[in-house]
Coordinates of C-alpha atoms and ligand atoms in Angstrom, one line a residue:
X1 CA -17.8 -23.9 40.9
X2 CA -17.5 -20.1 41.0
X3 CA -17.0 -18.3 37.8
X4 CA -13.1 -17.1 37.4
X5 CA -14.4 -13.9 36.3
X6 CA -12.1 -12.1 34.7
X7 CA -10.4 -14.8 32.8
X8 CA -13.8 -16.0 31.6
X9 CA -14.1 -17.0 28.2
X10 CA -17.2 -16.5 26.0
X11 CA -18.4 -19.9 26.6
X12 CA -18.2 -19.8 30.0
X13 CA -20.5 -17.1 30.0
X14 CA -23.4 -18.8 27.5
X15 CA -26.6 -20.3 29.2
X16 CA -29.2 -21.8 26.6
X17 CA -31.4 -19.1 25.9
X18 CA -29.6 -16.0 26.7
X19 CA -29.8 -13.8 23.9
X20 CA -28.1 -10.4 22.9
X21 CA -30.4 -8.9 20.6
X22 CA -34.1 -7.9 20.7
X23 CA -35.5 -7.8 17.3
X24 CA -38.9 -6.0 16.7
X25 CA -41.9 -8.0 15.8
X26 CA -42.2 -8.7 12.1
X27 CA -43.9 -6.3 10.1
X28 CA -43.4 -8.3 6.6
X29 CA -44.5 -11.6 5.9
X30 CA -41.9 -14.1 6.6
X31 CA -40.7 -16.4 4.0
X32 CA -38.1 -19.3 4.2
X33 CA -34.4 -18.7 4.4
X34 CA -32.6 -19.9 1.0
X35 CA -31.7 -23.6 1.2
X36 CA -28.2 -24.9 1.0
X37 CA -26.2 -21.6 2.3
X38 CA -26.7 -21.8 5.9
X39 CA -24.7 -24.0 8.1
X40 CA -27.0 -26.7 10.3
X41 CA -24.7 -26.3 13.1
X42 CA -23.1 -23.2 14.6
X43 CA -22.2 -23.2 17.8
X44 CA -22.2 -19.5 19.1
X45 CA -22.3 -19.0 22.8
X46 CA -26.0 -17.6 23.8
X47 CA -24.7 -14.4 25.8
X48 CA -26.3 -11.0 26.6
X49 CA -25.0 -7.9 25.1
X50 CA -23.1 -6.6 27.8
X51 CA -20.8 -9.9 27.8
X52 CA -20.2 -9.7 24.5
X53 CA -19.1 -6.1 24.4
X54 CA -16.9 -6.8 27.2
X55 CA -15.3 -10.6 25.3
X56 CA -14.5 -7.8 22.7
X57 CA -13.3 -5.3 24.5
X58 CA -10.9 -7.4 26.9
X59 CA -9.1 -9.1 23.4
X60 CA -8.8 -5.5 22.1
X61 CA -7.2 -5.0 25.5
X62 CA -4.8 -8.2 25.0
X63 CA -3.4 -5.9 21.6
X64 CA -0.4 -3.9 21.4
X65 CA -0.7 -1.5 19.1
X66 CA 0.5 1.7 17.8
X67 CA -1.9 3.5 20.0
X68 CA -1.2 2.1 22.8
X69 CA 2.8 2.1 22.9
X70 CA 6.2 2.4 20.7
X71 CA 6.4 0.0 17.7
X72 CA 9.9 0.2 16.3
X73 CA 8.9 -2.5 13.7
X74 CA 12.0 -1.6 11.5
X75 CA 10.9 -1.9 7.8
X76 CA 6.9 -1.4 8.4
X77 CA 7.1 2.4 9.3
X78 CA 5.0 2.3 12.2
X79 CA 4.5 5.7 12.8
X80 CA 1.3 7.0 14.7
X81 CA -1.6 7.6 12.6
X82 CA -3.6 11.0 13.5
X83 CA -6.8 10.4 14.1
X84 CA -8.0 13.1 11.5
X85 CA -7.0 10.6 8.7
X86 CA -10.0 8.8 9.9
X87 CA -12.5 11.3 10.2
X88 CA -11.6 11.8 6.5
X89 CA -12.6 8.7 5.8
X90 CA -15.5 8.2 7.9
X91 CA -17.3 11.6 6.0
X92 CA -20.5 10.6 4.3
X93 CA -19.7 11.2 0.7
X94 CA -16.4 8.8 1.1
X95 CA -17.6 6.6 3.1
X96 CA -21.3 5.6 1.7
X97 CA -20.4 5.6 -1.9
X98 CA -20.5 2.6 -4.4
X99 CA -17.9 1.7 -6.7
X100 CA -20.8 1.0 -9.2
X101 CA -22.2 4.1 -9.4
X102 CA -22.0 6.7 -12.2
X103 CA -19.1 8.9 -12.6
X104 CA -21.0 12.0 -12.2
X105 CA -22.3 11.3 -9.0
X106 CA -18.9 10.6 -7.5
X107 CA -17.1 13.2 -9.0
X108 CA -15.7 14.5 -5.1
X109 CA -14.4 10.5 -4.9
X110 CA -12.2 11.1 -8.2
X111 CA -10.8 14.5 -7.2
X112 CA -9.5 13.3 -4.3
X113 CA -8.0 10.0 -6.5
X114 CA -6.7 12.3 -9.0
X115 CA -5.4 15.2 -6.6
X116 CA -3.7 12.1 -4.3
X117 CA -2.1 10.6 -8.2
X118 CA -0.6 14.2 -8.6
X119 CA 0.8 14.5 -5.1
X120 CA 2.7 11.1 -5.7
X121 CA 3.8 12.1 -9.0
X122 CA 5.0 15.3 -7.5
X123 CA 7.0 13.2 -4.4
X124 CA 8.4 10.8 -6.7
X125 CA 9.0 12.8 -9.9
X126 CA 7.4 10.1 -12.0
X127 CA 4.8 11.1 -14.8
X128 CA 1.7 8.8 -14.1
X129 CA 0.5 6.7 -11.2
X130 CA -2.2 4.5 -10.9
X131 CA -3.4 3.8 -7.5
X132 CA -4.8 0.0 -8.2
X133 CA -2.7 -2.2 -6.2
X134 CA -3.8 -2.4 -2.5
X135 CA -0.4 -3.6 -0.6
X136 CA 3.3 -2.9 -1.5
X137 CA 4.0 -6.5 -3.0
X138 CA 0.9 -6.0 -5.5
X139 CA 2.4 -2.8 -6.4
X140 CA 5.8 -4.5 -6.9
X141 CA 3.7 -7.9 -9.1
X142 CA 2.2 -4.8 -11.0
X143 CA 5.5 -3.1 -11.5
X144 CA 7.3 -6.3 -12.5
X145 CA 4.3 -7.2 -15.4
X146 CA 4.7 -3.4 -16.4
X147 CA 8.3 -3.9 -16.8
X148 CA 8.1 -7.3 -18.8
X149 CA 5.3 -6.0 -21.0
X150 CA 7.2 -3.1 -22.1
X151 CA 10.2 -5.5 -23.1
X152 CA 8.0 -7.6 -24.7
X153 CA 6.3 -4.7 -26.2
X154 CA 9.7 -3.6 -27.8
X155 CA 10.4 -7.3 -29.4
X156 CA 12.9 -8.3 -26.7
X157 CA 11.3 -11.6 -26.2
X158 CA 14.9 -13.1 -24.7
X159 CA 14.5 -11.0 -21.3
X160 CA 13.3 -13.5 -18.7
X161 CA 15.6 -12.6 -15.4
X162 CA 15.4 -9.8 -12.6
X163 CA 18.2 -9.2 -10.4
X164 CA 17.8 -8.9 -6.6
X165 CA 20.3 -7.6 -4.2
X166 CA 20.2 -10.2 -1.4
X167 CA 19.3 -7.3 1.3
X168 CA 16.1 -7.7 -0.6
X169 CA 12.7 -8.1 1.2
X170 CA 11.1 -11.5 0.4
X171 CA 8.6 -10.0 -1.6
X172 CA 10.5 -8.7 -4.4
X173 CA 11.7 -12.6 -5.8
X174 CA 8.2 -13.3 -4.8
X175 CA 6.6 -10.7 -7.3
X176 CA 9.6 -11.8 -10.3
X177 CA 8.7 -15.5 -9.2
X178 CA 4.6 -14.7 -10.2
X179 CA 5.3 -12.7 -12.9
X180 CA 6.5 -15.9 -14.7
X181 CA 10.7 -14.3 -14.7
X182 CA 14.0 -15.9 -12.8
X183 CA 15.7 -14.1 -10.0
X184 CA 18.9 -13.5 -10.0
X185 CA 20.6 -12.5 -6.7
X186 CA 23.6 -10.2 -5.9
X187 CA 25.0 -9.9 -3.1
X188 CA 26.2 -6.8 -0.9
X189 CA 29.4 -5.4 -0.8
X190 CA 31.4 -4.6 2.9
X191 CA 29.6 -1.2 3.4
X192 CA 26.0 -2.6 2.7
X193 CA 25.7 -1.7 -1.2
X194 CA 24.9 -3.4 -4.1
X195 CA 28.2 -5.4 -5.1
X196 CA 28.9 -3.3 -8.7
X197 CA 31.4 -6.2 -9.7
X198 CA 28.8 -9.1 -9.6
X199 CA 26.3 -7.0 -10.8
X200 CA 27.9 -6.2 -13.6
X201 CA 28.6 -9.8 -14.5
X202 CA 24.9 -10.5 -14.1
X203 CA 23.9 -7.7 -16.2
X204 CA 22.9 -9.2 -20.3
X205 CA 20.1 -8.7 -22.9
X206 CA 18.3 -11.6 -20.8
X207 CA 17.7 -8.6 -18.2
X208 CA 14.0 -7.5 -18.1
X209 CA 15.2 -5.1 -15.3
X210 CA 16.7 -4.6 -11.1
X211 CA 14.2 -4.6 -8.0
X212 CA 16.2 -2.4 -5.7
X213 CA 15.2 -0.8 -2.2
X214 CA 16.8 2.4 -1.3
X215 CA 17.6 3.3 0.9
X216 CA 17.9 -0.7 1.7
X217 CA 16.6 -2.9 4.3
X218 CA 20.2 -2.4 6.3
X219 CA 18.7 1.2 6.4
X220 CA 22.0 2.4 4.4
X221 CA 21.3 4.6 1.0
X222 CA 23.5 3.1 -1.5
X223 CA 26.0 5.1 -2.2
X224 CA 26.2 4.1 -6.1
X225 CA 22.4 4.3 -7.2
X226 CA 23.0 6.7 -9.9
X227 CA 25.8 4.1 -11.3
X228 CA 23.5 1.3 -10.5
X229 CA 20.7 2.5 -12.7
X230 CA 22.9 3.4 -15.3
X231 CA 24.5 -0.4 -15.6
X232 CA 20.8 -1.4 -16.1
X233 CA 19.6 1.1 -18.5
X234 CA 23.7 0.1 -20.4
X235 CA 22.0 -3.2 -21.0
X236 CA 18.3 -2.3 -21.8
X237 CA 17.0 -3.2 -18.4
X238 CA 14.6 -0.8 -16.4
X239 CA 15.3 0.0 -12.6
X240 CA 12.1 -1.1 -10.0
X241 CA 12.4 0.9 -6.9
X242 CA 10.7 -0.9 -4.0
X243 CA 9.5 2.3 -2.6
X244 CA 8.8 1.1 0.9
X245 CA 11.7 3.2 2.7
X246 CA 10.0 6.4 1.2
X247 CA 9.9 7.6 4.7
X248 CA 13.6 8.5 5.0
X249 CA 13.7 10.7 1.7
X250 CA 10.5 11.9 0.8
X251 CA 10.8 15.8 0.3
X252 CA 15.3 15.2 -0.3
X253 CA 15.4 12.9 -3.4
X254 CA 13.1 11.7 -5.8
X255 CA 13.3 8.2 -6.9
X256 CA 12.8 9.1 -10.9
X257 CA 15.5 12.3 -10.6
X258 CA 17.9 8.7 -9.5
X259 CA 17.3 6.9 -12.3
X260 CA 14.4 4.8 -11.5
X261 CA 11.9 4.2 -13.9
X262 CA 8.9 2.1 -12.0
X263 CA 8.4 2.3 -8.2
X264 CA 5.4 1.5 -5.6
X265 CA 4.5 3.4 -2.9
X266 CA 3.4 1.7 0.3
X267 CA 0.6 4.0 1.7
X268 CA 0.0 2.6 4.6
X269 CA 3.4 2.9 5.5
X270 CA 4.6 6.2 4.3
X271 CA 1.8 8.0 4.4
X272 CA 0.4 7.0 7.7
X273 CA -2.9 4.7 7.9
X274 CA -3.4 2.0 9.7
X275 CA -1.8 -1.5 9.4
X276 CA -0.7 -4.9 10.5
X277 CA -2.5 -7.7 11.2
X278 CA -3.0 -8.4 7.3
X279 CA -5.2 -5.3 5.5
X280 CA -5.7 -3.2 4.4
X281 CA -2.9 -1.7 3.0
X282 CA -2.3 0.2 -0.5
X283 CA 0.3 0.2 -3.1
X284 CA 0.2 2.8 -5.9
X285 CA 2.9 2.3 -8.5
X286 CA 4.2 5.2 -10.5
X287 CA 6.2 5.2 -14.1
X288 CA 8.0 7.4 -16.7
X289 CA 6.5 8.5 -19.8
X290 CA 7.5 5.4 -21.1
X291 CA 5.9 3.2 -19.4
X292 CA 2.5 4.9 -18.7
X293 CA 1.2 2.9 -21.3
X294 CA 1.0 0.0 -19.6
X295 CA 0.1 1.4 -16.0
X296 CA -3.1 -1.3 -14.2
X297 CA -6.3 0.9 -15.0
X298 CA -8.5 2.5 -14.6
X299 CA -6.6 5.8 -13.4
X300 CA -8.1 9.2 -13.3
X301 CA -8.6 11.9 -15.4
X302 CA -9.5 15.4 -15.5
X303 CA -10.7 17.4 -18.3
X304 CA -11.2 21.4 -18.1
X305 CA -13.8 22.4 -20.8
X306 CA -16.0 24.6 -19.2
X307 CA -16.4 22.9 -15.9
X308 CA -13.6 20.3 -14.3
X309 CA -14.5 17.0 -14.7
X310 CA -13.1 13.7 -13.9
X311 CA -13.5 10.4 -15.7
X312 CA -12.1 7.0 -15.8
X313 CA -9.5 6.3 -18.3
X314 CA -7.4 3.2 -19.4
X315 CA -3.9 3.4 -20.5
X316 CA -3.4 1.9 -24.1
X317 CA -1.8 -1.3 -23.6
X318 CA -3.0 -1.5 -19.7
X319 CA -1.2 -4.7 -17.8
X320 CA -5.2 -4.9 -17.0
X321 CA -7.1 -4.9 -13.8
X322 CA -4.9 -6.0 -10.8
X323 CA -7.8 -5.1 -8.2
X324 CA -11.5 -5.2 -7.9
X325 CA -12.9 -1.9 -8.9
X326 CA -10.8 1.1 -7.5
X327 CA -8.2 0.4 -5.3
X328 CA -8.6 0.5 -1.2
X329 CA -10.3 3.6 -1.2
X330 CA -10.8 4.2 2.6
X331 CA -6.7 4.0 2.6
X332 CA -6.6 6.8 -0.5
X333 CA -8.9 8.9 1.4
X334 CA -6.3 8.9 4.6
X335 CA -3.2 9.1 3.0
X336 CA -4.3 12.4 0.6
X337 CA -5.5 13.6 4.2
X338 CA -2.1 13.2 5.5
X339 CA -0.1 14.7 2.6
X340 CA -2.3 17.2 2.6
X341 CA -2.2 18.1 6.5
X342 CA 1.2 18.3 6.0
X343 CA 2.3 20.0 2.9
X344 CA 5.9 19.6 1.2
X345 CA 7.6 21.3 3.8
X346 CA 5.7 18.6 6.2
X347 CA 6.9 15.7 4.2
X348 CA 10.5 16.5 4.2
X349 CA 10.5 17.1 8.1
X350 CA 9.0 14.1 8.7
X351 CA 11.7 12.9 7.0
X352 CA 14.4 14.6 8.4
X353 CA 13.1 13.4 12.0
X354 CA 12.9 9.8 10.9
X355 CA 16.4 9.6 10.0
X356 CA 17.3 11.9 12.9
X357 CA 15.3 9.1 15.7
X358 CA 17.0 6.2 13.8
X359 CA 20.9 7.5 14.1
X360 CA 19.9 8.9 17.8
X361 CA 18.7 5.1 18.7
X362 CA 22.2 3.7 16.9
X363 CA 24.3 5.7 18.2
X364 CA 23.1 5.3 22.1
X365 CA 23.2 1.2 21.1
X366 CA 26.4 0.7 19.2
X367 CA 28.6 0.6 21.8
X368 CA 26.5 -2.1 23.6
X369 CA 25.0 -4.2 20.8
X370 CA 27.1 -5.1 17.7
X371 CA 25.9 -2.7 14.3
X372 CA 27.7 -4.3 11.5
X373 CA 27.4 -0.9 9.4
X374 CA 27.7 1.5 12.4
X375 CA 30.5 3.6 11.5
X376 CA 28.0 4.8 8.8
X377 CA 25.2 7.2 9.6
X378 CA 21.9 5.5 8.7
X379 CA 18.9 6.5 6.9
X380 CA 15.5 5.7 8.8
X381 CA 16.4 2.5 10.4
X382 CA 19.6 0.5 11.5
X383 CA 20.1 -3.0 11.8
X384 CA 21.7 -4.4 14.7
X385 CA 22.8 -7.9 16.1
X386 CA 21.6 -9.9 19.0
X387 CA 25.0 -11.7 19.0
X388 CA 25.8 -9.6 21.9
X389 CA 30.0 -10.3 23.6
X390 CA 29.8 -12.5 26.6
X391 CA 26.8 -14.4 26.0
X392 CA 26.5 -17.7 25.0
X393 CA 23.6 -19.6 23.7
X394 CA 21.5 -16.5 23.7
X395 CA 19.3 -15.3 20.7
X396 CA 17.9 -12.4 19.5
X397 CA 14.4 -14.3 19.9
X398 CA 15.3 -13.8 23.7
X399 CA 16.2 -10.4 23.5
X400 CA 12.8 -9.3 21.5
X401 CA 10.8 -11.0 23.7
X402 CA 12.1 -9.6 26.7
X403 CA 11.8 -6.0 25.3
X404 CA 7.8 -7.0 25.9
X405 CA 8.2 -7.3 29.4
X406 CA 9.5 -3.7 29.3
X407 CA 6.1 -2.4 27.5
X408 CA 7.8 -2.3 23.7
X409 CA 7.1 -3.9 20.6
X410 CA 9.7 -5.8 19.7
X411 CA 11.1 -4.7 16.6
X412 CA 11.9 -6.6 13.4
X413 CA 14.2 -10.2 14.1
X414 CA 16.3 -12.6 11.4
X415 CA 15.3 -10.0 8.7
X416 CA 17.4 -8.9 6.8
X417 CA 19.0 -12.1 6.5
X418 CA 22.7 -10.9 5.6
X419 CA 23.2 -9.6 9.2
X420 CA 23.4 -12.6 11.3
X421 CA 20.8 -12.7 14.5
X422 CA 19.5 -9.4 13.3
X423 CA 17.6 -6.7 15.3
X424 CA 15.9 -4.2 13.1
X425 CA 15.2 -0.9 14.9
X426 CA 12.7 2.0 13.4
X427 CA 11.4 4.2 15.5
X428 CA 9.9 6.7 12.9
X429 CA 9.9 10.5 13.4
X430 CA 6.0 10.7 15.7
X431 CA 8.4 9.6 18.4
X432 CA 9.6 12.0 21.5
X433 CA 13.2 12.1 22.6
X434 CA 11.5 10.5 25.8
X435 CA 10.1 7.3 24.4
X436 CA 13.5 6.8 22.4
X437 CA 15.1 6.9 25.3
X438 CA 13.2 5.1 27.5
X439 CA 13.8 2.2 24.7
X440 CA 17.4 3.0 24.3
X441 CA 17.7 1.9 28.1
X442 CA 15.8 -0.6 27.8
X443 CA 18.0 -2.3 25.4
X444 CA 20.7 -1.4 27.1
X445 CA 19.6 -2.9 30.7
X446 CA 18.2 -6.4 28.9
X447 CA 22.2 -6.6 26.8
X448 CA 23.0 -6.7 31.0
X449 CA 20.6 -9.2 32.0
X450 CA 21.9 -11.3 29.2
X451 CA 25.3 -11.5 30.7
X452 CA 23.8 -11.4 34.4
X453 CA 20.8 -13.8 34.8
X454 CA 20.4 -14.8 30.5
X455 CA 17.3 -17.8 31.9
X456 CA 15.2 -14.2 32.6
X457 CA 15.2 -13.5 28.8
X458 CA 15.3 -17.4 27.8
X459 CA 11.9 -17.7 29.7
X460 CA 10.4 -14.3 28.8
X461 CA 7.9 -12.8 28.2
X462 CA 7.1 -13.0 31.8
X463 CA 4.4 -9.9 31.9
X464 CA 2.2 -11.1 28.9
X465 CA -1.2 -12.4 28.7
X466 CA 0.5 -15.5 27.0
X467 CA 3.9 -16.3 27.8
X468 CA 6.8 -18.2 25.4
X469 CA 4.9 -19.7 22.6
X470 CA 5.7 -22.5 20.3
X471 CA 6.0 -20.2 16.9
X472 CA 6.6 -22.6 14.8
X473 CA 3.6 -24.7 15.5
X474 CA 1.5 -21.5 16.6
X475 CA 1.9 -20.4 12.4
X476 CA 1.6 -23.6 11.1
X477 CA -1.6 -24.4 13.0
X478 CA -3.6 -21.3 13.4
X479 CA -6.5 -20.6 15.6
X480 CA -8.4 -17.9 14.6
X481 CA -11.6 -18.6 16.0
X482 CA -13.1 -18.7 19.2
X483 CA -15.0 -22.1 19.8
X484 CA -15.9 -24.1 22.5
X485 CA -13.1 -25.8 23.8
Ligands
PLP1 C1 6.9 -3.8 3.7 C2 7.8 -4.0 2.6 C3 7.4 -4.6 1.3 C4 6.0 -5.2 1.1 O1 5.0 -4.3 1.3 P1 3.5 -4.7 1.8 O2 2.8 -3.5 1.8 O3 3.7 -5.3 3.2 O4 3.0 -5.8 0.8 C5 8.3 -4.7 0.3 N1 9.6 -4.3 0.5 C6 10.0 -3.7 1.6 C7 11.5 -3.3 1.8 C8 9.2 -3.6 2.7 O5 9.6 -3.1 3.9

């Protein structure tokens, strides 16, 4: 049978024998491999190099990415990451260091650390950071065992509850949950802000503190932070700001000038390096005076005698180590190139343009798809509804998987969970008036099909490598690995 060539899979290809590699003769004596480690069997397909390069290259092909088209993954800040970040990352004295060796020969490593802890501080207004935590949930489990450490600290031993707003992202109960405290949910009012009645009847001296995302995950700033934070702080709590909406008001507000008091940064998002698909990511929390104290460790220092020099240094009653050694270095090294590429007045236009694509995408789509909060203006996202008039039996699922037949991501679907069928729409500001166009018609033409032919989007995608899939069995039972079938 002939080869079908260009749907081959790797083990097609192998032939007993074939090899990819061509080692050198030994010049050491050889000794036998360590016993108990290595697996008996391993069945690799026996291929020559230039199949393998080209297995690799055709999955990479299979990817969407962020390089390759528009990702309007509302709440993950998909915004293009320049290239320059990289080189950063990739120079020698980043990129070959080792996290064990002596301060003075890395002193380059910590200036950057201690130059990228200053430019957070600066953004956010709070006194000390400590870039440890490598996603934006660590940094929220770090912020939470800050927050109940200073209470305990103090003597109030009763504290044992956070409160969430129920526009929360699953990882905020999730980090209260691991940190051994209750949460306690609240629920938004008709505008999309935090309720003030029922949060005031949750509010006691049980109250270790508030997880609260602002601007939210329906993209709307709350109108009441300041009020919010001072209800908290009325009953000894502290104010956690899940910082991962940074994007729509870096450079405008700062989260300590609001009243926060703890907050994580989610480098990867913000401050432009690259993620999904799991990693690496990095989530630098920063605190008040008060609660430097307890910051994870070790942060960096820097000392002027005669020279600057930079050391390691522990706050006094550190929460501890939350990561190996310090921090996802490689993602430090890109974001303090971003920041500093573009400069304060960078930041806030980068802002400004974010908000500016998200209320240009909402206000061509409002009219077609329902936007629960669309007679506000939103922030850097909006959340809309597949629950589109004149349709019946079609979901949002059909609707984002259509939107891959027209050559887009699909954005963000059934989160957040307080807008029913959601669709959750952030274009970021590295997008041209073109490409938000081109997607605003898109949406607009599918909303048609749904009413016109709706089996076209209940059967889609239809130009994928892999069509409708079973999701539910495909994350339950994952295949990771390529073995012979
Ligand atoms: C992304 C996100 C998080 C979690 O951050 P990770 O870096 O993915 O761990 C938390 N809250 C909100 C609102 C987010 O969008």
């Amino acid at each position: 049978m002939t080869l079908d060539y260009a749907n081959s899979y790797i083990y097609d290809l192998s032939e007993p024998g074939r090899i990819g590699v061509s080692l050198p003769p030994t010049d050491v004596p050889e000794s036998d491999l360590p016993q108990g480690y290595l697996r008996t069997t391993l069945p690799l397909p026996e291929v020559a190099e230039v199949e393998l390069v080209r297995h690799y290259v055709r999955l990479s092909q299979k990817n969407y990415s962020v390089d390759s088209g528009f990702y309007p993954l509302g709440s993950c800040t998909m915004k293009y990451n320049p290239k320059v970040n990289d080189q950063a990352a990739h120079l020698i004295g980043f990129a070959r260091i080792h996290p064990l060796q002596p301060e003075e020969t890395v002193q380059g490593a910590m200036a950057l650390m201690y130059g990228l802890q200053q430019a957070l501080a600066e953004i956010s207004g709070f006194d000390a950071i400590s870039l440890q935590p490598s996603a934006g949930a660590h940094g929220e489990f770090s912020g939470v065992l800050i927050m109940r450490k200073y209470q305990l600290d103090r003597g109030e031993t009763q504290r044992n509850k956070i409160i969430v707003p129920d526009s929360a992202h699953g990882t905020n109960p999730a980090s209260t949950a691991m940190s051994g405290l209750k949460a306690v949910t609240v629920p938004s009012d008709d505008r999309g802000n935090v309720d003030l009645e029922a949060l005031r009847a949750a509010l006691d001296d049980t109250v270790v503190g508030m997880m609260l995302t602002n601007p939210n995950t329906v993209g709307l700033f709350d109108e009441h932070v300041t009020e919010i934070c001072d209800l908290v702080h009325s009953v000894g709590g502290l104010m956690y700001g899940d910082g991962a909406n940074l994007n729509a008001v870096m450079g405008i507000a700062k989260m300590a000038d609001l009243g926060f008091d703890v907050m994580h940064f989610n480098l990867h998002k913000t401050f432009s390096t690259p993620h999904g698909g799991g990693g690496p990511g990095s989530g630098p929390v920063g605190v008040t005076k008060a609660l430097e104290p307890f910051l994870p460790g070790p942060i960096v220092g820097r000392e002027e005698t005669e020279e600057v020099e930079y050391h390691w240094v522990w706050p006094a009653k550190s929460i501890g180590r939350v990561k190996s050694f310090f921090g996802n270095f490689g993602v430090l090294v890109r974001a303090y190139t971003y920041i500093s590429m573009l400069g304060a007045e960078g930041l806030l236009r980068t802002a400004e343009n974010a908000v500016l694509n998200a209320n240009y995408i909402q206000a061509r789509l409002k009219n077609v798809y329902p936007v629960p909060f669309g007679d506000r203006f939103c922030m850097h996202e909006f959340v809309a509804s597949g629950l589109l008039p004149g349709t019946k039996d079609l979901h949002t699922l059909d609707i984002a998987k259509r939107l891959i037949d027209y050559g887009f991501h699909p954005p963000t679907i059934y989160f957040p969970g307080i807008v029913h069928e959601s669709i959750m729409i952030e274009p970021t500001e590295t997008e041209s008036k073109a490409t938000l166009d081109a997607f605003s018609e898109a949406m607009i033409k599918i909303a048609q099909e749904a009413k016109e032919n709706p089996e076209l989007l209940h059967s889609a995608p239809h130009k994928a490598p892999v069509g409708r899939l079973d999701e539910v069995l495909a994350a339950r039972r994952l295949e990771l690995t390529s073995l012979p079938k």
